[in-house]
Short mmCIF file of N, CA and C in Angstrom, two decimals:
data_model
loop_
_atom_site.label_atom_id
_atom_site.label_comp_id
_atom_site.label_asym_id
_atom_site.label_seq_id
_atom_site.Cartn_x
_atom_site.Cartn_y
_atom_site.Cartn_z
N MET A 630 -9.53 -230.50 -24.34
CA MET A 630 -8.18 -230.27 -24.82
C MET A 630 -7.22 -230.02 -23.65
N GLU A 631 -7.68 -229.29 -22.66
CA GLU A 631 -6.85 -229.00 -21.50
C GLU A 631 -6.50 -230.28 -20.74
N ASP A 632 -7.47 -231.21 -20.63
CA ASP A 632 -7.21 -232.49 -19.97
C ASP A 632 -6.18 -233.30 -20.74
N PHE A 633 -6.25 -233.25 -22.04
CA PHE A 633 -5.30 -233.97 -22.88
C PHE A 633 -3.88 -233.48 -22.63
N ILE A 634 -3.69 -232.18 -22.59
CA ILE A 634 -2.36 -231.61 -22.35
C ILE A 634 -1.87 -231.96 -20.96
N THR A 635 -2.77 -231.90 -19.98
CA THR A 635 -2.39 -232.26 -18.60
C THR A 635 -1.94 -233.71 -18.53
N ASN A 636 -2.64 -234.60 -19.20
CA ASN A 636 -2.27 -236.02 -19.20
C ASN A 636 -0.92 -236.23 -19.88
N ILE A 637 -0.69 -235.53 -20.98
CA ILE A 637 0.59 -235.65 -21.68
C ILE A 637 1.74 -235.17 -20.79
N VAL A 638 1.56 -234.07 -20.10
CA VAL A 638 2.60 -233.52 -19.22
C VAL A 638 2.88 -234.49 -18.08
N GLN A 639 1.85 -235.03 -17.47
CA GLN A 639 2.04 -235.96 -16.35
C GLN A 639 2.75 -237.23 -16.82
N THR A 640 2.35 -237.75 -17.95
CA THR A 640 2.96 -238.97 -18.48
C THR A 640 4.42 -238.71 -18.86
N SER A 641 4.68 -237.60 -19.51
CA SER A 641 6.05 -237.27 -19.92
C SER A 641 6.95 -237.11 -18.70
N PHE A 642 6.45 -236.48 -17.67
CA PHE A 642 7.25 -236.30 -16.46
C PHE A 642 7.59 -237.66 -15.84
N SER A 643 6.62 -238.54 -15.78
CA SER A 643 6.86 -239.88 -15.21
C SER A 643 7.89 -240.64 -16.03
N ILE A 644 7.78 -240.56 -17.33
CA ILE A 644 8.74 -241.24 -18.21
C ILE A 644 10.13 -240.64 -18.04
N ALA A 645 10.21 -239.34 -17.94
CA ALA A 645 11.51 -238.67 -17.78
C ALA A 645 12.17 -239.07 -16.46
N VAL A 646 11.41 -239.10 -15.39
CA VAL A 646 11.97 -239.49 -14.08
C VAL A 646 12.43 -240.94 -14.10
N ALA A 647 11.61 -241.82 -14.65
CA ALA A 647 11.98 -243.24 -14.72
C ALA A 647 13.23 -243.44 -15.56
N SER A 648 13.32 -242.76 -16.68
CA SER A 648 14.50 -242.87 -17.55
C SER A 648 15.75 -242.38 -16.84
N TYR A 649 15.63 -241.26 -16.17
CA TYR A 649 16.78 -240.70 -15.43
C TYR A 649 17.27 -241.69 -14.37
N LEU A 650 16.34 -242.25 -13.63
CA LEU A 650 16.73 -243.19 -12.57
C LEU A 650 17.35 -244.46 -13.15
N LEU A 651 16.81 -244.95 -14.25
CA LEU A 651 17.38 -246.15 -14.87
C LEU A 651 18.79 -245.91 -15.37
N VAL A 652 19.01 -244.77 -16.00
CA VAL A 652 20.35 -244.45 -16.50
C VAL A 652 21.33 -244.28 -15.34
N ARG A 653 20.87 -243.64 -14.30
CA ARG A 653 21.73 -243.41 -13.14
C ARG A 653 22.07 -244.73 -12.43
N MET A 654 21.13 -245.62 -12.35
CA MET A 654 21.35 -246.89 -11.66
C MET A 654 22.17 -247.87 -12.50
N GLU A 655 22.21 -247.69 -13.81
CA GLU A 655 22.91 -248.64 -14.68
C GLU A 655 24.38 -248.76 -14.29
N LYS A 656 25.05 -247.66 -14.04
CA LYS A 656 26.46 -247.69 -13.67
C LYS A 656 26.66 -248.45 -12.35
N ARG A 657 25.79 -248.21 -11.41
CA ARG A 657 25.91 -248.91 -10.13
C ARG A 657 25.68 -250.40 -10.30
N MET A 658 24.75 -250.76 -11.14
CA MET A 658 24.48 -252.18 -11.38
C MET A 658 25.69 -252.85 -12.03
N GLU A 659 26.34 -252.16 -12.96
CA GLU A 659 27.53 -252.71 -13.59
C GLU A 659 28.65 -252.89 -12.56
N ASP A 660 28.82 -251.91 -11.69
CA ASP A 660 29.84 -252.01 -10.64
C ASP A 660 29.54 -253.17 -9.69
N LEU A 661 28.29 -253.33 -9.32
CA LEU A 661 27.92 -254.44 -8.43
C LEU A 661 28.14 -255.79 -9.10
N THR A 662 27.83 -255.87 -10.38
CA THR A 662 28.04 -257.12 -11.12
C THR A 662 29.53 -257.47 -11.14
N LYS A 663 30.38 -256.48 -11.40
CA LYS A 663 31.82 -256.73 -11.41
C LYS A 663 32.30 -257.19 -10.03
N ALA A 664 31.77 -256.56 -8.99
CA ALA A 664 32.18 -256.93 -7.63
C ALA A 664 31.76 -258.35 -7.29
N VAL A 665 30.59 -258.76 -7.71
CA VAL A 665 30.12 -260.12 -7.45
C VAL A 665 30.97 -261.14 -8.20
N VAL A 666 31.31 -260.83 -9.43
CA VAL A 666 32.16 -261.74 -10.21
C VAL A 666 33.54 -261.87 -9.57
N GLU A 667 34.09 -260.75 -9.14
CA GLU A 667 35.40 -260.78 -8.48
C GLU A 667 35.34 -261.54 -7.17
N LEU A 668 34.30 -261.33 -6.41
CA LEU A 668 34.14 -262.03 -5.14
C LEU A 668 34.01 -263.54 -5.37
N THR A 669 33.29 -263.91 -6.40
CA THR A 669 33.13 -265.33 -6.72
C THR A 669 34.49 -265.97 -7.03
N SER A 670 35.31 -265.27 -7.82
CA SER A 670 36.62 -265.84 -8.16
C SER A 670 37.53 -265.92 -6.93
N VAL A 671 37.44 -264.97 -6.04
CA VAL A 671 38.25 -265.00 -4.81
C VAL A 671 37.82 -266.18 -3.94
N ILE A 672 36.53 -266.37 -3.81
CA ILE A 672 36.03 -267.48 -2.99
C ILE A 672 36.46 -268.82 -3.59
N LYS A 673 36.38 -268.94 -4.90
CA LYS A 673 36.80 -270.19 -5.55
C LYS A 673 38.29 -270.46 -5.33
N SER A 674 39.10 -269.42 -5.43
CA SER A 674 40.54 -269.63 -5.22
C SER A 674 40.84 -269.98 -3.77
N LYS A 675 40.12 -269.39 -2.82
CA LYS A 675 40.30 -269.74 -1.41
C LYS A 675 39.90 -271.19 -1.16
N GLU A 676 38.80 -271.61 -1.77
CA GLU A 676 38.36 -272.99 -1.62
C GLU A 676 39.38 -273.95 -2.22
N ALA A 677 39.96 -273.58 -3.35
CA ALA A 677 40.98 -274.43 -3.98
C ALA A 677 42.21 -274.53 -3.08
N ASN A 678 42.60 -273.42 -2.48
CA ASN A 678 43.75 -273.44 -1.57
C ASN A 678 43.48 -274.32 -0.35
N GLU A 679 42.28 -274.23 0.20
CA GLU A 679 41.92 -275.06 1.35
C GLU A 679 41.94 -276.54 0.96
N THR A 680 41.45 -276.85 -0.21
CA THR A 680 41.44 -278.25 -0.67
C THR A 680 42.86 -278.76 -0.84
N GLU A 681 43.75 -277.94 -1.39
CA GLU A 681 45.15 -278.34 -1.56
C GLU A 681 45.82 -278.56 -0.20
N LYS A 682 45.55 -277.70 0.75
CA LYS A 682 46.13 -277.84 2.09
C LYS A 682 45.67 -279.14 2.76
N ARG A 683 44.39 -279.45 2.60
CA ARG A 683 43.86 -280.67 3.20
C ARG A 683 44.48 -281.90 2.54
N ALA A 684 44.68 -281.85 1.23
CA ALA A 684 45.25 -282.99 0.52
C ALA A 684 46.73 -283.18 0.88
N ALA A 685 47.40 -282.09 1.18
CA ALA A 685 48.83 -282.17 1.50
C ALA A 685 49.07 -282.75 2.89
N THR A 686 48.09 -282.66 3.77
CA THR A 686 48.32 -283.17 5.12
C THR A 686 47.79 -284.55 5.31
#
């Protein structure tokens, strides 16, 4: 019985730590995703401007 309780405590602690880290990292992942999307749009607009400049000359 004592081994059973020890296993439950160890498993619960691992699950709690993993859950905490996942929740904490979720916000950062969302911020990084937004930054990548914004960077992609900036790069595309810069490429479009370069293409227009080349066509104009």
